[in-house]
PDB file of C-alpha atoms in Angstrom:
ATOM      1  CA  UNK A   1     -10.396   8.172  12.775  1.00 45.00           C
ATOM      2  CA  UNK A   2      -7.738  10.912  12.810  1.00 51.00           C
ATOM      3  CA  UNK A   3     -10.209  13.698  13.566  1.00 54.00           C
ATOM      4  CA  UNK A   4     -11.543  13.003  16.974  1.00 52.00           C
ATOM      5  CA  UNK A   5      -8.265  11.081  18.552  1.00 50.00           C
ATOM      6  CA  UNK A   6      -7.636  13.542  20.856  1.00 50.00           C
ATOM      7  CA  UNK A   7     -10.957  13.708  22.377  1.00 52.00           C
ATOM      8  CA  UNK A   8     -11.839  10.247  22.845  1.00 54.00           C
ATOM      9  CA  UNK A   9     -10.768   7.522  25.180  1.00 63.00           C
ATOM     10  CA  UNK A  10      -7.584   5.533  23.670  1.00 61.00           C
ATOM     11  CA  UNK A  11      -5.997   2.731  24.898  1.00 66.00           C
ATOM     12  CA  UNK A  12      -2.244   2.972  22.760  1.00 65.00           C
ATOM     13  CA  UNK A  13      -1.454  -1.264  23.710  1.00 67.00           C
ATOM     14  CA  UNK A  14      -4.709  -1.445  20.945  1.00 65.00           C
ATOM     15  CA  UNK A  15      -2.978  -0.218  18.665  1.00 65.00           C
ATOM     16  CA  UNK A  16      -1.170  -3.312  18.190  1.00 65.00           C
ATOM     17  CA  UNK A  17      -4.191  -6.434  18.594  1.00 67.00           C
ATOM     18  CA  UNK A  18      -6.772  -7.627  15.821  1.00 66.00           C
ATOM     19  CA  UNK A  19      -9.159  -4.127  17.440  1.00 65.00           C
ATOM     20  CA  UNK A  20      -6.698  -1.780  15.666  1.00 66.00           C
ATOM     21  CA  UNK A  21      -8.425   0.941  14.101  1.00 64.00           C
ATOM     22  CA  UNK A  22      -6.301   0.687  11.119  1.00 68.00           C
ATOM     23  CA  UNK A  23      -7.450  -2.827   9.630  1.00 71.00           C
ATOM     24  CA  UNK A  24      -4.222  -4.461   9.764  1.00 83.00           C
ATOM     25  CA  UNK A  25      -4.089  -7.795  11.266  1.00 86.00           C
ATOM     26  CA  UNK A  26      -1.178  -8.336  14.342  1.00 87.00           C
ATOM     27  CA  UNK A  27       0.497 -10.577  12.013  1.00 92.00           C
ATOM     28  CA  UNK A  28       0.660  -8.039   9.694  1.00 91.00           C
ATOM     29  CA  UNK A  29       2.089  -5.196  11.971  1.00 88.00           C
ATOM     30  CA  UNK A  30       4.723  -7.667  13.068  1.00 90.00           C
ATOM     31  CA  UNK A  31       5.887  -8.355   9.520  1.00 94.00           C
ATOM     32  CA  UNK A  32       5.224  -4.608   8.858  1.00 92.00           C
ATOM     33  CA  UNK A  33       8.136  -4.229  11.953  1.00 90.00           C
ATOM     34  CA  UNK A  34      10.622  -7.184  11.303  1.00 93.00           C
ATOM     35  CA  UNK A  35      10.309  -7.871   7.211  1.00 94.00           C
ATOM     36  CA  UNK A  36      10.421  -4.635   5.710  1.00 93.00           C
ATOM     37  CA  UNK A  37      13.704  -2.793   6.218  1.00 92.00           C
ATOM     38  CA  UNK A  38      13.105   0.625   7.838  1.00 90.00           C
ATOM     39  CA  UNK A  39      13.205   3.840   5.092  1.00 88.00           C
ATOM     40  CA  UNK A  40      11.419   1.721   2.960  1.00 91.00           C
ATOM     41  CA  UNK A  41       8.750   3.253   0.192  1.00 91.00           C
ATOM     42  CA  UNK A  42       5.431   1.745   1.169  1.00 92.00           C
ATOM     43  CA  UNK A  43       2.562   2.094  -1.034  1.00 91.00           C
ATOM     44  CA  UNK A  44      -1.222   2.338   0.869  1.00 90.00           C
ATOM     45  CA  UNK A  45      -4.588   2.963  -0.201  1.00 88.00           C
ATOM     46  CA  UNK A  46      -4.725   6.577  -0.858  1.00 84.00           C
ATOM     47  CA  UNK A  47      -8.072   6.602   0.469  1.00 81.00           C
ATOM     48  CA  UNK A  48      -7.332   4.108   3.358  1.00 80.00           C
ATOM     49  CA  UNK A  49      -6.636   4.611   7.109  1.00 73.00           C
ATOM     50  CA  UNK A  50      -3.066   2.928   7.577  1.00 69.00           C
ATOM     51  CA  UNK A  51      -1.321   4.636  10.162  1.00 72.00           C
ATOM     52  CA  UNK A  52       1.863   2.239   8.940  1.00 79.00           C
ATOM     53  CA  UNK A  53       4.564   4.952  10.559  1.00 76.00           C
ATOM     54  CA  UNK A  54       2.854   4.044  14.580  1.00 77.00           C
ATOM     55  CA  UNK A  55       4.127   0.219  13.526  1.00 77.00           C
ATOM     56  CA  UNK A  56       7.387   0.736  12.018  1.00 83.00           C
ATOM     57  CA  UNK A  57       9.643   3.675  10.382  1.00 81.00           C
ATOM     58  CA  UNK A  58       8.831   3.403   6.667  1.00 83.00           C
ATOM     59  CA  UNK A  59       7.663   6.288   4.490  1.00 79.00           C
ATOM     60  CA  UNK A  60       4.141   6.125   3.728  1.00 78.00           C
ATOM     61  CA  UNK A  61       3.320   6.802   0.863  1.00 76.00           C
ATOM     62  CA  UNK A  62       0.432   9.203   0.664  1.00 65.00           C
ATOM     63  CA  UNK A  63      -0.046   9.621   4.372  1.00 58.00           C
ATOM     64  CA  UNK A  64      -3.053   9.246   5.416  1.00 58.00           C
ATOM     65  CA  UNK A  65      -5.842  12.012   5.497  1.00 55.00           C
ATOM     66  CA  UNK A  66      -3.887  14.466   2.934  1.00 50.00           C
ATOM     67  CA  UNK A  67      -1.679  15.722   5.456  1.00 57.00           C
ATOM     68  CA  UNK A  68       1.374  15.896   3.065  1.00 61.00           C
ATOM     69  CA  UNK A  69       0.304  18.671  -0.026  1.00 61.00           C
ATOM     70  CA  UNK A  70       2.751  16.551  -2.037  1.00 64.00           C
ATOM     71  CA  UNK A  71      -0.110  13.483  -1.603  1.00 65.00           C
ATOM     72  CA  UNK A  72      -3.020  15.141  -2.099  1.00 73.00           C
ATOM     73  CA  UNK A  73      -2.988  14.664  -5.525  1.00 76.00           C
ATOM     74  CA  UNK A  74      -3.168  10.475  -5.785  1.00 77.00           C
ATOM     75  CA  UNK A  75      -5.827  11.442  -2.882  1.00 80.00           C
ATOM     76  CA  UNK A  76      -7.944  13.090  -5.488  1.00 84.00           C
ATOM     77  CA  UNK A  77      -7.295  10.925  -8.579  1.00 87.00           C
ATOM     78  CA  UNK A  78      -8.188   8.109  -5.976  1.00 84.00           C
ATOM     79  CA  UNK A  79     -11.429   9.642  -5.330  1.00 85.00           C
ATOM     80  CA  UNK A  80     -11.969  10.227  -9.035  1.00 90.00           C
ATOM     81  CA  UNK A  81     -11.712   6.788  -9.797  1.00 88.00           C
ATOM     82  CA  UNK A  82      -8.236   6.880 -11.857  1.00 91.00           C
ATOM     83  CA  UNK A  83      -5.864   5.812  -9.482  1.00 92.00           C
ATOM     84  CA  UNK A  84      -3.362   3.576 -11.395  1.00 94.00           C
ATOM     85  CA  UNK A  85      -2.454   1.181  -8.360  1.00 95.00           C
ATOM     86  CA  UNK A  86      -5.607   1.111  -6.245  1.00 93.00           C
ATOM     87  CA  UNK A  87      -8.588   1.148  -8.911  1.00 93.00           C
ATOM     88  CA  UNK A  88     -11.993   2.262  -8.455  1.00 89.00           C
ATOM     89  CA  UNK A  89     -13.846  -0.938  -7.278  1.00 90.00           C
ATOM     90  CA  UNK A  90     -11.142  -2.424  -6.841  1.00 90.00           C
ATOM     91  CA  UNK A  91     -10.365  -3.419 -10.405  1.00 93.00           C
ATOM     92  CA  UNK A  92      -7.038  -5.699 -11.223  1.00 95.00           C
ATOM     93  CA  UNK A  93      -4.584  -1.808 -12.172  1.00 95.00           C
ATOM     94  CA  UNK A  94      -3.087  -2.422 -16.230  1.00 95.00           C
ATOM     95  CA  UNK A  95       0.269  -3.324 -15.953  1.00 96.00           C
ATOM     96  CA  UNK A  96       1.524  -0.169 -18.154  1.00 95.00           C
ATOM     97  CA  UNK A  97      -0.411   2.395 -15.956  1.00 95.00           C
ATOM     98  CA  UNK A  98       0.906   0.397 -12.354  1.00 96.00           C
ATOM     99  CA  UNK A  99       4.191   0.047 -13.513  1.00 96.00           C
ATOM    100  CA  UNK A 100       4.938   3.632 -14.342  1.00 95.00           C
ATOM    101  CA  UNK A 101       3.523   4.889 -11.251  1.00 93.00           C
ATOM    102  CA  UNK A 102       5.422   2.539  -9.086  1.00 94.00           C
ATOM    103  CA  UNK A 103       8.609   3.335 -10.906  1.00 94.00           C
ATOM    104  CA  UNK A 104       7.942   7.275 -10.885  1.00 90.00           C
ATOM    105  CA  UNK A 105       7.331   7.348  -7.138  1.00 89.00           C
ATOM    106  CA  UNK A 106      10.072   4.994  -6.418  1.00 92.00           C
ATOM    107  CA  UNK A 107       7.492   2.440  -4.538  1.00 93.00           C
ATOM    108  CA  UNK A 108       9.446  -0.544  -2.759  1.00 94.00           C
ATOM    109  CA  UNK A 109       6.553  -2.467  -1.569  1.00 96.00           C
ATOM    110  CA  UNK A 110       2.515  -2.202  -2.176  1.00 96.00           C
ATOM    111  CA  UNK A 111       0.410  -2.722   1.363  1.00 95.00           C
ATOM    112  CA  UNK A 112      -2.959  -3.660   0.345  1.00 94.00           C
ATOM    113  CA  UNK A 113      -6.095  -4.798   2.276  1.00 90.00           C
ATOM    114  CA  UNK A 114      -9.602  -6.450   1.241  1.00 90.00           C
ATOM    115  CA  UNK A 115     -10.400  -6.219  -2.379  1.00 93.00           C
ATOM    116  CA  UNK A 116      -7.306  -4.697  -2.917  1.00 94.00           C
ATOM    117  CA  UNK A 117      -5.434  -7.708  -1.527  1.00 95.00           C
ATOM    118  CA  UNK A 118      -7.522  -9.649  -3.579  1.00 95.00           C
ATOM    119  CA  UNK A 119      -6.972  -7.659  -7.105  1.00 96.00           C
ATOM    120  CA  UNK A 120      -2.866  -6.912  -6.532  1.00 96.00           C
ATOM    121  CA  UNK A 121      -2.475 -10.377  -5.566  1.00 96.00           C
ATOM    122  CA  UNK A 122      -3.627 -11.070  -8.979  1.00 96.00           C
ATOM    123  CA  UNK A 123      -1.733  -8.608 -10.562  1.00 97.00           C
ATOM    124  CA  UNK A 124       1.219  -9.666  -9.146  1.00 97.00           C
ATOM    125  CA  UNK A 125       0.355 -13.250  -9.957  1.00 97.00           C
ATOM    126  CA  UNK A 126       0.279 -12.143 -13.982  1.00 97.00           C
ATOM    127  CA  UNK A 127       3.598 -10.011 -13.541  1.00 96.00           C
ATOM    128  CA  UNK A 128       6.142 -11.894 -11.389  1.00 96.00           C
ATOM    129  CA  UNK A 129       8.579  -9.937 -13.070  1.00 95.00           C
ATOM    130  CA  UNK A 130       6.829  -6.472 -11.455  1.00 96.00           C
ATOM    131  CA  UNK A 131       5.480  -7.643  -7.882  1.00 97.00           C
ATOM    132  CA  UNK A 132       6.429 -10.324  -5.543  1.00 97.00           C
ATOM    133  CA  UNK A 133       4.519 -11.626  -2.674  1.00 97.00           C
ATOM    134  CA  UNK A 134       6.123 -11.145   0.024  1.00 97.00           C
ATOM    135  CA  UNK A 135       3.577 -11.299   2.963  1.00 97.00           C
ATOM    136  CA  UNK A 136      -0.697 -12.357   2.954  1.00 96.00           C
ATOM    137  CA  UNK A 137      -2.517 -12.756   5.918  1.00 94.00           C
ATOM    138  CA  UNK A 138      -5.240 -14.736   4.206  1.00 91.00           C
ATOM    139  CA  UNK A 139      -8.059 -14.293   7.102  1.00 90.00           C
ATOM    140  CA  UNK A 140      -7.676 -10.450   7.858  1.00 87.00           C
ATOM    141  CA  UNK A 141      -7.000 -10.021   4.034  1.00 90.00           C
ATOM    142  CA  UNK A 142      -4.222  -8.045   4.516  1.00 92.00           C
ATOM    143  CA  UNK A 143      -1.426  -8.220   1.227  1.00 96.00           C
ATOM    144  CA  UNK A 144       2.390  -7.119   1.100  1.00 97.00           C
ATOM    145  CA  UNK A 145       3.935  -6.832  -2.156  1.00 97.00           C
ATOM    146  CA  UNK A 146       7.357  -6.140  -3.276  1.00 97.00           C
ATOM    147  CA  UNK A 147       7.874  -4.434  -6.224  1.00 96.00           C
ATOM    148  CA  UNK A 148      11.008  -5.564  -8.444  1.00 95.00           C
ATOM    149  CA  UNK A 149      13.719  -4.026 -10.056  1.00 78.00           C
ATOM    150  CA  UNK A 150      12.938  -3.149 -13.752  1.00 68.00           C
ATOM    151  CA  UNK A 151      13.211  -5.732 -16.439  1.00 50.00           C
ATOM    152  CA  UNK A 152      15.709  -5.116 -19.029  1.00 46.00           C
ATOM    153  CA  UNK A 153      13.746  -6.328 -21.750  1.00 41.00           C
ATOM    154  CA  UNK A 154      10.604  -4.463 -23.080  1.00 47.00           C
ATOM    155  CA  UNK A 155       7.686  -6.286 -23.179  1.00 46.00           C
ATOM    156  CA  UNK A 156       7.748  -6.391 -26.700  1.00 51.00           C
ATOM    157  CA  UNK A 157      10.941  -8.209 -26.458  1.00 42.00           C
ATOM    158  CA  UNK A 158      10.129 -10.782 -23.733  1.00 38.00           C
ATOM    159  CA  UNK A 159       7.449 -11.586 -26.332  1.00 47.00           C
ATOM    160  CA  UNK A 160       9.507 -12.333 -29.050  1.00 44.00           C
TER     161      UNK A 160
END
């Protein structure tokens, strides 16, 4: 995507209908624009194509492609497999490992699309007290998830 831009034909008004080379539906890009509050941490497949700064000023978070040195590490653990947010096959991420990461990098929301939508959705449907729903565009699977101020009970506790 990134590699050829300049040397094929563009049209920028694409950029922003269902043919967007990014995946994201229009719905999405609007709520992208008018839902998240701009400076805002946004999580993305490390391994994905979402251009989410053309839409909106939020900090992406890797950027796309490896073009931050500070993100080419979830890049590679992404590739590996061990990515604790966006799993290998898109396997529902253990709470523990999600959690820590989300806190560590200071993530405010989680973009997700396909059978990531599909397996954060669920994650966030087992731990309302981690991630919130905030946006799904059902048809284009697209997924928008906030994530939640920490509990102030352990698990352990909110067990017993």
């Amino acid at each position: 995507f990134l590699g050829d831009l300049w040397t094929r034909q563009s049209s920028p008004e694409a950029l922003f209908t269902a043919l967007n080379p990014t995946g994201l539906s229009p719905k999405t890009v609007s709520f992208l624009r008018k839902g998240i509050p701009p400076r805002t941490r946004v999580l993305v497949d490390p391994l994905g194509e979402h251009l989410v700064g053309i839409y909106a000023p939020l900090y992406v978070l890797p950027y796309p492609r490896g073009y931050i040195l500070a993100d080419l590490g979830q890049q590679q653990i992404a590739r590996e497999g061990r990515h604790p947010v966006f799993k290998q096959n898109a396997a529902l991420p253990e709470r523990s490992e999600a959690e820590s990461f989300l806190r560590r990098h200071k993530v405010d929301f989680v973009l997700a699309e396909g059978p990531f939508a599909v397996s954060l959705g669920q994650l966030a449907e087992e731990n309302p007290d981690l991630l919130q729903v905030v946006f799904r565009d059902a048809p284009a699977k697209n997924i928008i998830l906030r994530v939640l101020a920490p509990a102030t009970t352990t698990p352990k506790e909110r067990e017993g």
